[in-house]
Tab-separated table of C-alpha atoms and ligand atoms in Angstrom:
chain	number	residue	atom	x	y	z
A	1	MET	CA	15.662	28.098	9.376
A	2	THR	CA	16.270	24.443	8.777
A	3	LEU	CA	12.606	22.468	8.812
A	4	LYS	CA	12.533	20.094	12.016
A	5	ILE	CA	10.788	16.803	11.215
A	6	SER	CA	9.415	14.063	12.966
A	7	VAL	CA	8.691	10.451	11.718
A	8	ILE	CA	6.137	8.616	13.511
A	9	GLY	CA	6.524	4.864	13.140
A	10	THR	CA	9.877	3.345	12.302
A	11	GLY	CA	9.316	0.283	10.491
A	12	TYR	CA	10.509	-0.386	7.083
A	13	LEU	CA	9.264	2.713	5.776
A	14	GLY	CA	9.675	5.042	8.516
A	15	ALA	CA	13.386	4.101	9.324
A	16	THR	CA	13.998	4.692	5.681
A	17	HIS	CA	12.471	7.945	5.451
A	18	ALA	CA	13.944	9.366	8.864
A	19	ALA	CA	17.454	8.451	7.473
A	20	CYS	CA	16.887	9.876	4.126
A	21	MET	CA	15.322	13.060	5.296
A	22	SER	CA	18.390	13.454	7.856
A	23	SER	CA	20.597	12.990	4.750
A	24	LEU	CA	18.845	16.134	2.945
A	25	GLY	CA	19.973	18.189	6.039
A	26	PHE	CA	16.791	18.455	8.073
A	27	GLU	CA	16.818	17.768	11.979
A	28	VAL	CA	14.849	14.432	12.272
A	29	ILE	CA	13.352	12.602	15.065
A	30	GLY	CA	12.142	9.020	14.400
A	31	ILE	CA	9.445	7.718	17.118
A	32	ASP	CA	7.808	4.422	17.516
A	33	ILE	CA	5.856	2.544	20.507
A	34	ASP	CA	8.377	-0.212	20.185
A	35	PRO	CA	11.345	0.604	22.573
A	36	ALA	CA	13.255	-2.278	21.043
A	37	LYS	CA	13.039	-0.864	17.413
A	38	ILE	CA	14.029	2.411	18.876
A	39	ALA	CA	17.063	1.302	20.918
A	40	SER	CA	18.390	-0.761	17.959
A	41	LEU	CA	18.261	2.271	15.587
A	42	ALA	CA	19.713	4.606	17.819
A	43	SER	CA	22.508	2.392	17.963
A	44	GLY	CA	22.727	2.410	14.548
A	45	THR	CA	21.415	-1.101	13.638
A	46	ILE	CA	18.582	-1.677	11.387
A	47	PRO	CA	16.105	-4.525	12.496
A	48	PHE	CA	15.711	-5.984	8.807
A	49	TYR	CA	17.757	-6.286	5.556
A	50	GLU	CA	17.902	-3.413	3.139
A	51	PRO	CA	20.968	-2.587	1.185
A	52	GLY	CA	22.752	0.713	1.926
A	53	LEU	CA	20.214	1.676	4.787
A	54	GLN	CA	22.492	0.564	7.665
A	55	GLU	CA	25.303	2.441	6.195
A	56	LEU	CA	23.175	5.589	5.774
A	57	LEU	CA	21.621	5.387	9.192
A	58	GLN	CA	24.960	5.350	10.685
A	59	VAL	CA	26.282	8.489	8.875
A	60	GLU	CA	23.154	10.056	9.815
A	61	LEU	CA	23.328	9.485	13.416
A	62	ALA	CA	27.012	10.526	13.742
A	63	SER	CA	26.068	13.901	11.937
A	64	GLY	CA	24.052	14.629	14.986
A	65	ARG	CA	20.730	15.445	12.992
A	66	LEU	CA	19.093	12.253	13.245
A	67	SER	CA	17.707	10.703	16.624
A	68	PHE	CA	15.247	8.146	17.771
A	69	SER	CA	12.762	8.226	20.752
A	70	ALA	CA	9.947	6.448	22.286
A	71	ASN	CA	8.755	9.574	23.869
A	72	PHE	CA	6.130	11.195	21.713
A	73	HIS	CA	6.619	14.659	23.620
A	74	GLU	CA	9.955	15.196	21.896
A	75	ILE	CA	8.238	16.029	18.781
A	76	SER	CA	6.187	18.936	20.085
A	77	ASP	CA	8.591	21.428	18.266
A	78	CYS	CA	8.781	19.833	14.972
A	79	ASP	CA	7.316	21.535	11.677
A	80	LEU	CA	6.371	18.712	9.964
A	81	HIS	CA	5.052	15.044	11.040
A	82	PHE	CA	5.348	12.007	8.712
A	83	ILE	CA	3.127	9.213	9.415
A	84	CYS	CA	4.642	5.840	8.454
A	85	VAL	CA	3.152	3.459	10.528
A	86	GLY	CA	1.660	0.088	9.127
A	87	THR	CA	-1.716	-0.751	7.906
A	88	PRO	CA	-1.742	-4.600	7.610
A	89	GLN	CA	-4.646	-6.906	6.567
A	90	VAL	CA	-7.231	-7.239	9.111
A	91	LYS	CA	-7.540	-10.705	10.609
A	92	ASP	CA	-10.945	-11.247	9.743
A	93	GLY	CA	-11.480	-9.874	6.237
A	94	LEU	CA	-9.571	-7.988	3.111
A	95	ALA	CA	-9.873	-4.498	4.781
A	96	ALA	CA	-6.909	-2.759	5.887
A	97	ASP	CA	-6.406	-2.207	9.747
A	98	LEU	CA	-6.262	1.302	10.504
A	99	THR	CA	-5.602	1.271	14.211
A	100	TYR	CA	-2.176	2.452	14.039
A	101	VAL	CA	-2.702	5.370	11.925
A	102	PHE	CA	-5.763	6.654	13.992
A	103	GLY	CA	-3.754	5.884	17.011
A	104	ALA	CA	-0.784	8.017	15.763
A	105	ILE	CA	-3.152	10.944	15.084
A	106	ALA	CA	-4.535	10.466	18.678
A	107	ALA	CA	-1.150	10.403	20.218
A	108	ILE	CA	0.158	13.454	18.374
A	109	ALA	CA	-2.541	15.832	18.012
A	110	PRO	CA	-2.678	17.155	21.439
A	111	ILE	CA	1.010	17.978	21.451
A	112	ILE	CA	2.088	19.308	18.217
A	113	LYS	CA	2.688	22.963	17.565
A	114	ALA	CA	0.540	25.411	15.863
A	115	GLY	CA	1.178	25.576	12.221
A	116	SER	CA	2.770	22.075	11.824
A	117	LEU	CA	1.861	19.975	9.013
A	118	VAL	CA	1.060	16.231	9.519
A	119	VAL	CA	1.949	14.215	6.346
A	120	GLY	CA	0.574	10.702	5.839
A	121	LYS	CA	2.621	8.199	4.060
A	122	SER	CA	1.105	4.966	4.961
A	123	THR	CA	-1.083	3.137	2.420
A	124	VAL	CA	-4.437	3.837	3.451
A	125	PRO	CA	-8.125	3.296	2.029
A	126	VAL	CA	-9.514	6.316	0.315
A	127	GLY	CA	-11.279	8.534	2.639
A	128	THR	CA	-8.993	7.854	5.541
A	129	ALA	CA	-7.053	10.965	5.259
A	130	ALA	CA	-9.929	13.372	5.233
A	131	LYS	CA	-11.178	11.741	8.389
A	132	LEU	CA	-7.861	11.835	9.978
A	133	ARG	CA	-7.570	15.522	9.273
A	134	SER	CA	-11.119	16.212	10.803
A	135	LYS	CA	-9.929	14.292	13.930
A	136	LEU	CA	-6.701	16.232	14.109
A	137	LEU	CA	-8.334	19.715	13.592
A	138	ALA	CA	-10.959	18.820	16.233
A	139	ILE	CA	-8.146	18.642	18.841
A	140	ASN	CA	-5.712	20.905	17.197
A	141	PRO	CA	-7.257	23.626	14.965
A	142	GLU	CA	-3.910	25.150	14.215
A	143	ALA	CA	-2.408	22.025	12.624
A	144	ASP	CA	-2.920	20.827	9.194
A	145	LEU	CA	-2.767	17.380	7.510
A	146	ALA	CA	-1.689	16.436	3.786
A	147	TRP	CA	-1.128	13.282	2.265
A	148	ASN	CA	2.168	11.952	0.475
A	149	PRO	CA	2.012	8.378	-0.579
A	150	GLU	CA	5.419	6.650	-0.831
A	151	PHE	CA	6.086	4.127	-3.822
A	152	LEU	CA	9.453	2.554	-2.422
A	153	ARG	CA	10.345	-0.803	-3.384
A	154	GLU	CA	12.022	-3.093	-0.958
A	155	GLY	CA	15.644	-3.591	-1.980
A	156	PHE	CA	15.844	-0.152	-3.419
A	157	ALA	CA	14.401	1.696	-0.350
A	158	VAL	CA	17.168	4.397	-0.148
A	159	GLU	CA	17.183	4.971	-3.973
A	160	ASP	CA	13.455	5.377	-4.411
A	161	THR	CA	13.328	7.663	-1.494
A	162	LEU	CA	16.119	9.978	-2.416
A	163	LYS	CA	15.308	9.917	-6.124
A	164	PRO	CA	11.665	9.112	-6.524
A	165	ASN	CA	10.171	8.813	-9.947
A	166	ARG	CA	7.620	11.324	-8.867
A	167	LEU	CA	6.299	13.032	-5.788
A	168	VAL	CA	2.471	12.952	-5.130
A	169	VAL	CA	1.233	15.373	-2.689
A	170	GLY	CA	-2.458	15.295	-1.641
A	171	VAL	CA	-3.018	18.926	0.254
A	172	THR	CA	-6.323	21.151	0.954
A	173	ASN	CA	-4.319	24.622	0.672
A	174	ASP	CA	-1.258	26.277	-0.910
A	175	ARG	CA	0.354	26.426	2.589
A	176	ALA	CA	0.483	22.776	2.981
A	177	GLU	CA	2.045	22.551	-0.534
A	178	GLY	CA	4.456	25.183	0.167
A	179	LEU	CA	5.724	23.213	3.189
A	180	LEU	CA	6.033	20.022	1.147
A	181	ARG	CA	7.918	21.925	-1.432
A	182	GLU	CA	10.618	23.302	1.138
A	183	VAL	CA	11.087	19.494	2.137
A	184	TYR	CA	11.293	18.051	-1.534
A	185	ALA	CA	13.171	21.246	-2.657
A	186	LYS	CA	16.102	18.908	-3.805
A	187	ASN	CA	13.948	16.613	-6.012
A	188	LEU	CA	12.322	19.757	-7.117
A	189	ALA	CA	15.405	21.193	-8.449
A	190	GLU	CA	16.365	17.883	-10.039
A	191	GLU	CA	13.023	18.248	-11.872
A	192	THR	CA	11.088	15.183	-10.188
A	193	PRO	CA	7.729	15.259	-11.524
A	194	TRP	CA	5.542	16.971	-8.816
A	195	VAL	CA	1.882	16.183	-9.001
A	196	VAL	CA	-0.428	18.046	-6.867
A	197	ALA	CA	-3.911	16.248	-5.652
A	198	ASP	CA	-6.634	16.409	-3.461
A	199	LEU	CA	-6.591	14.151	-0.496
A	200	PRO	CA	-8.728	11.319	-2.060
A	201	THR	CA	-6.908	11.121	-5.322
A	202	ALA	CA	-3.388	11.202	-3.385
A	203	GLU	CA	-4.396	8.023	-1.676
A	204	LEU	CA	-5.885	6.550	-4.696
A	205	VAL	CA	-2.620	6.895	-6.627
A	206	LYS	CA	-0.953	4.467	-4.323
A	207	VAL	CA	-3.394	1.445	-4.664
A	208	ALA	CA	-4.009	2.241	-8.149
A	209	ALA	CA	-0.174	2.034	-9.106
A	210	ASN	CA	0.052	-1.303	-6.934
A	211	SER	CA	-3.330	-2.771	-8.554
A	212	PHE	CA	-1.536	-1.938	-12.152
A	213	LEU	CA	1.655	-3.822	-11.039
A	214	ALA	CA	-0.148	-6.731	-9.544
A	215	THR	CA	-2.312	-6.854	-12.784
A	216	LYS	CA	0.888	-6.915	-15.067
A	217	ILE	CA	2.441	-9.651	-13.084
A	218	SER	CA	-0.949	-11.736	-12.936
A	219	PHE	CA	-1.332	-11.072	-16.792
A	220	ILE	CA	1.869	-12.547	-17.546
A	221	ASN	CA	1.203	-15.660	-15.295
A	222	ALA	CA	-1.860	-16.176	-17.023
A	223	MET	CA	-0.279	-15.986	-20.294
A	224	ALA	CA	2.060	-18.658	-18.487
A	225	GLU	CA	-0.771	-20.901	-17.970
A	226	VAL	CA	-1.845	-20.720	-21.725
A	227	CYS	CA	1.711	-21.239	-22.876
A	228	GLU	CA	1.813	-24.408	-20.663
A	229	ALA	CA	-1.342	-25.746	-22.244
A	230	ALA	CA	-0.383	-24.520	-25.695
A	231	GLY	CA	3.080	-25.737	-25.767
A	232	GLY	CA	4.510	-22.099	-25.875
A	233	ASP	CA	7.324	-20.361	-23.907
A	234	VAL	CA	6.207	-17.346	-21.699
A	235	THR	CA	9.719	-15.807	-21.503
A	236	VAL	CA	9.982	-15.461	-25.231
A	237	LEU	CA	6.284	-14.252	-25.208
A	238	ALA	CA	7.216	-11.489	-22.383
A	239	LYS	CA	10.247	-10.420	-24.361
A	240	ALA	CA	8.497	-9.997	-27.632
A	241	ILE	CA	5.192	-8.134	-26.252
A	242	GLY	CA	7.678	-5.918	-24.050
A	243	TYR	CA	9.415	-4.404	-26.972
A	244	ASP	CA	6.112	-2.445	-27.521
A	245	PRO	CA	6.968	0.749	-25.498
A	246	ARG	CA	3.017	1.021	-24.602
A	247	ILE	CA	3.472	-2.201	-22.783
A	248	GLY	CA	7.080	-2.090	-21.545
A	249	SER	CA	9.117	-5.116	-20.190
A	250	ARG	CA	9.184	-4.461	-16.695
A	251	PHE	CA	6.946	-6.675	-14.248
A	252	LEU	CA	6.481	-9.244	-17.016
A	253	GLN	CA	8.573	-11.837	-15.169
A	254	ALA	CA	6.415	-14.980	-15.075
A	255	GLY	CA	6.659	-17.317	-12.149
A	256	ILE	CA	5.338	-18.003	-8.896
A	257	GLY	CA	3.653	-14.504	-8.472
A	258	PHE	CA	3.680	-11.634	-6.178
A	259	GLY	CA	4.144	-11.616	-2.294
A	260	GLY	CA	5.181	-9.214	0.326
A	261	GLY	CA	3.746	-6.557	2.416
A	262	CYS	CA	2.362	-4.400	-0.080
A	263	LEU	CA	0.688	-5.822	-3.207
A	264	PRO	CA	-1.263	-8.491	-1.931
A	265	LYS	CA	-2.758	-6.592	1.100
A	266	ASP	CA	-3.092	-3.444	-0.967
A	267	ILE	CA	-5.371	-5.079	-3.778
A	268	ARG	CA	-7.700	-6.603	-1.173
A	269	ALA	CA	-8.016	-3.702	0.797
A	270	PHE	CA	-8.826	-1.851	-2.293
A	271	MET	CA	-11.589	-4.190	-3.242
A	272	ALA	CA	-12.909	-4.050	0.386
A	273	ARG	CA	-13.112	-0.170	0.127
A	274	ALA	CA	-14.525	-0.203	-3.299
A	275	GLN	CA	-17.235	-2.411	-2.021
A	276	GLU	CA	-18.187	-0.017	0.873
A	277	LEU	CA	-18.118	2.940	-1.858
A	278	GLY	CA	-20.638	0.845	-3.976
A	279	ALA	CA	-17.945	0.400	-6.506
A	280	GLU	CA	-17.153	-3.018	-6.527
A	281	GLN	CA	-17.973	-3.767	-9.771
A	282	ALA	CA	-15.044	-1.465	-10.945
A	283	LEU	CA	-12.265	-3.731	-8.918
A	284	GLU	CA	-14.007	-7.116	-9.736
A	285	PHE	CA	-10.993	-7.946	-11.851
A	286	LEU	CA	-8.735	-7.568	-9.067
A	287	ARG	CA	-10.204	-10.835	-7.394
A	288	GLU	CA	-9.046	-12.588	-10.802
A	289	ILE	CA	-5.714	-10.903	-10.247
A	290	ASP	CA	-5.478	-12.358	-6.884
A	291	SER	CA	-6.675	-15.907	-8.086
A	292	ILE	CA	-4.316	-16.101	-10.772
A	293	ASN	CA	-1.554	-15.002	-8.281
A	294	VAL	CA	-2.292	-17.585	-5.719
A	295	ARG	CA	-2.890	-20.330	-8.440
A	296	ALA	CA	0.743	-19.657	-9.654
A	297	ARG	CA	1.886	-21.285	-6.278
A	298	THR	CA	-0.562	-24.381	-6.852
A	299	ARG	CA	0.632	-24.886	-10.450
A	300	MET	CA	4.239	-24.978	-9.188
A	301	ILE	CA	3.297	-27.678	-6.779
A	302	ASP	CA	1.340	-29.518	-9.282
A	303	LEU	CA	4.703	-29.333	-11.448
A	304	VAL	CA	6.726	-30.989	-8.314
A	305	ARG	CA	4.093	-33.897	-8.303
A	306	LYS	CA	4.325	-34.158	-12.082
A	307	ASP	CA	8.003	-34.745	-11.760
A	308	LEU	CA	8.240	-36.768	-8.619
A	309	SER	CA	4.945	-38.315	-7.808
A	310	GLU	CA	1.651	-37.644	-6.636
A	311	ASP	CA	2.863	-38.820	-3.172
A	312	LEU	CA	5.226	-36.485	-1.827
A	313	ARG	CA	5.855	-38.278	1.535
A	314	GLY	CA	9.397	-38.916	2.374
A	315	ARG	CA	10.631	-37.113	-0.951
A	316	LYS	CA	13.687	-34.784	-0.404
A	317	ILE	CA	13.183	-31.287	-1.693
A	318	ALA	CA	15.578	-28.380	-1.651
A	319	VAL	CA	14.288	-24.920	-1.882
A	320	LEU	CA	16.339	-22.258	-3.038
A	321	GLY	CA	14.825	-18.986	-1.728
A	322	ALA	CA	12.605	-17.907	1.140
A	323	ALA	CA	12.299	-14.213	0.670
A	324	PHE	CA	9.291	-12.674	-1.189
A	325	LYS	CA	12.125	-11.250	-3.448
A	326	PRO	CA	15.724	-11.084	-3.878
A	327	ASP	CA	17.678	-8.347	-2.047
A	328	SER	CA	15.131	-8.425	0.978
A	329	ASP	CA	14.924	-10.557	4.200
A	330	ASP	CA	10.983	-10.111	4.087
A	331	VAL	CA	8.882	-13.197	4.077
A	332	ARG	CA	5.445	-11.609	4.340
A	333	ASP	CA	3.139	-13.515	2.147
A	334	SER	CA	6.313	-14.856	0.573
A	335	PRO	CA	5.194	-17.447	-2.572
A	336	ALA	CA	8.516	-19.143	-1.979
A	337	LEU	CA	7.976	-19.946	1.737
A	338	ASP	CA	4.130	-20.671	1.231
A	339	ILE	CA	5.142	-23.340	-1.443
A	340	ALA	CA	7.915	-24.646	0.677
A	341	ALA	CA	5.424	-24.977	3.705
A	342	GLN	CA	2.875	-26.626	1.615
A	343	ILE	CA	5.245	-29.144	0.243
A	344	GLN	CA	6.408	-29.858	3.588
A	345	ALA	CA	2.636	-30.296	4.595
A	346	ALA	CA	2.045	-32.883	1.967
A	347	GLY	CA	4.705	-34.915	3.669
A	348	ALA	CA	7.945	-34.015	1.692
A	349	LEU	CA	11.256	-33.462	3.563
A	350	VAL	CA	12.006	-29.682	2.917
A	351	THR	CA	15.259	-27.986	3.320
A	352	VAL	CA	15.257	-24.239	2.600
A	353	HIS	CA	18.187	-21.903	1.741
A	354	ASP	CA	18.110	-17.910	1.597
A	355	PRO	CA	21.058	-15.576	2.028
A	356	LYS	CA	19.198	-13.290	4.382
A	357	ALA	CA	15.657	-14.450	4.969
A	358	ILE	CA	16.314	-17.617	7.098
A	359	GLU	CA	15.987	-16.045	10.491
A	360	ASN	CA	12.455	-14.693	9.753
A	361	ALA	CA	11.509	-17.808	7.752
A	362	ARG	CA	12.247	-19.934	10.638
A	363	ARG	CA	10.086	-17.745	13.133
A	364	ARG	CA	7.124	-18.143	10.752
A	365	PHE	CA	7.556	-21.857	9.738
A	366	PRO	CA	9.853	-23.398	12.550
A	367	VAL	CA	8.724	-26.930	11.185
A	368	LEU	CA	10.709	-26.346	8.178
A	369	ASN	CA	14.633	-27.192	7.886
A	370	PHE	CA	16.731	-24.035	7.045
A	371	THR	CA	20.434	-23.949	6.088
A	372	GLU	CA	22.929	-21.282	5.297
A	373	GLU	CA	24.678	-23.409	2.920
A	374	ILE	CA	23.792	-24.213	-0.530
A	375	ASN	CA	25.526	-27.390	-0.846
A	376	GLU	CA	23.921	-28.496	2.365
A	377	CYS	CA	20.389	-27.399	1.130
A	378	VAL	CA	20.614	-30.014	-2.040
A	379	VAL	CA	22.716	-32.625	-0.724
A	380	GLY	CA	20.617	-35.709	-1.489
A	381	ALA	CA	17.708	-33.835	-2.867
A	382	ASP	CA	15.214	-35.686	-5.269
A	383	LEU	CA	14.410	-32.204	-6.760
A	384	VAL	CA	15.503	-28.594	-6.506
A	385	LEU	CA	13.044	-25.590	-6.458
A	386	HIS	CA	14.206	-22.243	-7.430
A	387	LEU	CA	11.830	-20.004	-5.860
A	388	THR	CA	13.502	-16.397	-4.953
A	389	GLU	CA	15.787	-15.126	-7.950
A	390	TRP	CA	18.860	-14.218	-5.754
A	391	LYS	CA	22.014	-13.340	-7.911
A	392	LEU	CA	24.002	-16.091	-6.017
A	393	TYR	CA	21.745	-18.666	-7.336
A	394	ARG	CA	22.442	-17.588	-11.020
A	395	GLU	CA	26.018	-17.929	-10.192
A	396	ILE	CA	25.539	-21.682	-9.232
A	397	ASP	CA	27.692	-23.980	-11.219
A	398	PRO	CA	25.114	-26.414	-12.363
A	399	ALA	CA	28.047	-29.232	-12.838
A	400	GLU	CA	29.261	-28.898	-9.404
A	401	LEU	CA	25.732	-29.083	-7.852
A	402	LEU	CA	24.541	-32.099	-9.838
A	403	LYS	CA	27.301	-34.142	-8.175
A	404	LEU	CA	25.406	-33.453	-4.628
A	405	VAL	CA	21.943	-34.148	-5.442
A	406	SER	CA	20.133	-37.645	-5.824
A	407	ASN	CA	18.032	-36.660	-8.642
A	408	PRO	CA	19.094	-33.720	-10.983
A	409	ILE	CA	15.727	-32.258	-11.537
A	410	ILE	CA	15.434	-28.352	-10.943
A	411	ILE	CA	12.413	-26.284	-11.307
A	412	ASP	CA	12.905	-22.827	-11.883
A	413	GLY	CA	9.793	-20.811	-10.279
A	414	ARG	CA	11.267	-17.224	-11.147
A	415	ASN	CA	12.321	-17.957	-14.859
A	416	ALA	CA	15.642	-16.482	-13.977
A	417	LEU	CA	18.056	-19.313	-14.579
A	418	ASP	CA	19.851	-20.077	-17.730
A	419	ARG	CA	18.009	-23.319	-18.942
A	420	ASP	CA	20.525	-24.206	-21.644
A	421	ARG	CA	23.361	-24.189	-19.174
A	422	TRP	CA	21.551	-26.363	-16.695
A	423	ARG	CA	20.431	-28.710	-19.267
A	424	ALA	CA	23.975	-29.080	-20.792
A	425	ALA	CA	25.201	-29.787	-17.542
A	426	GLY	CA	22.892	-32.850	-17.219
A	427	TRP	CA	19.970	-31.417	-15.332
A	428	LYS	CA	16.193	-32.053	-16.075
A	429	PHE	CA	15.056	-28.514	-16.321
A	430	ARG	CA	11.576	-27.125	-15.699
A	431	ALA	CA	9.917	-23.983	-15.474
A	432	LEU	CA	6.526	-22.262	-15.239
A	433	GLY	CA	5.117	-21.178	-18.449
A	434	ARG	CA	7.822	-23.144	-20.756
A	435	SER	CA	7.078	-26.273	-22.510
A	436	ASN	CA	8.131	-28.812	-19.937
A	437	ILE	CA	8.856	-31.584	-22.222
B	501	UDX	C1	5.755	-2.830	-4.400
B	501	UDX	C2	5.654	-1.700	-5.094
B	501	UDX	O1	6.739	-1.872	-6.196
B	501	UDX	C3	6.136	-0.300	-4.475
B	501	UDX	O2	6.081	0.697	-5.320
B	501	UDX	C4	5.186	-0.028	-3.277
B	501	UDX	O3	5.404	0.988	-2.682
B	501	UDX	C5	5.176	-1.285	-2.513
B	501	UDX	O4	5.128	-2.338	-3.082
B	501	UDX	P1	7.610	-4.240	-3.173
B	501	UDX	O5	6.689	-4.858	-2.233
B	501	UDX	O6	9.001	-3.918	-2.450
B	501	UDX	O7	7.158	-2.930	-3.836
B	501	UDX	O8	7.884	-5.356	-4.155
B	501	UDX	P2	7.879	-5.521	-5.865
B	501	UDX	O9	9.372	-5.166	-6.393
B	501	UDX	O10	6.740	-4.525	-6.479
B	501	UDX	O11	7.463	-6.865	-6.169
B	501	UDX	C6	6.545	-7.528	-5.554
B	501	UDX	C7	6.178	-8.957	-5.747
B	501	UDX	O12	6.221	-9.016	-7.268
B	501	UDX	C8	7.556	-9.737	-5.374
B	501	UDX	O13	7.155	-10.869	-4.962
B	501	UDX	C9	8.073	-10.029	-6.914
B	501	UDX	O14	9.076	-11.209	-6.844
B	501	UDX	C10	6.947	-10.091	-7.639
B	501	UDX	N1	7.243	-9.824	-9.302
B	501	UDX	C11	7.623	-8.504	-9.581
B	501	UDX	C12	6.971	-10.731	-10.057
B	501	UDX	O15	6.582	-12.105	-9.768
B	501	UDX	N2	7.083	-10.582	-11.770
B	501	UDX	C13	7.568	-9.366	-11.995
B	501	UDX	O16	7.884	-9.295	-13.053
B	501	UDX	C14	7.956	-8.392	-10.966
């Protein structure tokens, strides 16, 4: 008999997981407390931008296997319940806010059937799964809880969910592992690595992976600082060290650093949790990783001042990119938008372009000017900043753009543009971590 699956929380992670589980042939119901989100998903529209997801959602809705509801009681006959609710940073500290995960367990515990398995996917501080399991079992002794962290990247969410590079399951018994093996049978047949762990290790895998990625980015940004001081070029340095397979070339793109809904908050929550556990010394380095990351934004603004003047009041600055990374409309902790806002606060007249994130960016910083036209963004600009490496910015003809600006200076905050091409067209080209002479 086909397994019936519920997905609790239909944000970015949950909506993707629900559509992907349905595409594997399971009967899936997505549940959320936000009726607007449910109405949108049920009508085949995702309330954010993610390549390929909208199309998949529509196919799966039409198949009849996938549905959405705001009524928790509809999940009572499901065999598995994936918890995909958010765990944002608390407003008054570094820790993760666990209100939604505990709320989800409290809501479903009394109504789920005997033998069903609750599977946590949200990123939580180590120790949370065991607490949730005790709460669940206190109310519903015949249910069980496992942890199965997700590693999906925005922009590749569908691909990462259907073809993950590994599957990690934190379980306390063989039956739970067996049920998860059924869910992921297709991946197992394709020989996706399957890592069985206890609950705390499964929770830790996620934050350890994100800490490692954040460390790699801040490492190369630290090298960028040294390159600037010494007259070196961080892009050449990154390429050279990346050829060593022990290091690897990915996540060595120097620039304005990491942002988004995961990396920044996850490393902070990890530090906060380590402190509670008395292991703060072990993660002391993450404080430095965070500082290097935040400093990259300040260094970018320093470059702007160096090229224009200390006083930015009244200067026209064009910003290309608002999303925290390309192929996403997410502006949560976006380095690009943060820099745009800081420059605006210093008195500059900032106009921001982004192919997808304008709406979200405007909601966050209504004082900035926004446009959907690159030409309109740069017209009359004293300086252009390239802050999110969308493909369409690499396709710009620098010679054509030059005709529109007042002052042909561009600073590449992502080290993604072709410096020689821009210089050949007459631009003064600057970049973080490259000798800026
Ligand atoms: C990340 C993890 O990659 C994913 O496994 C986890 O599940 C969630 O968090 P995501 O937030 O989608 O995914 O973004 P990611 O692609 O990791 O990029 C994070 C940030 O780092 C972006 O702001 C990106 O611009 C920046 N970055 C990435 C760099 O500055 N340099 C790099 O070399 C790579």
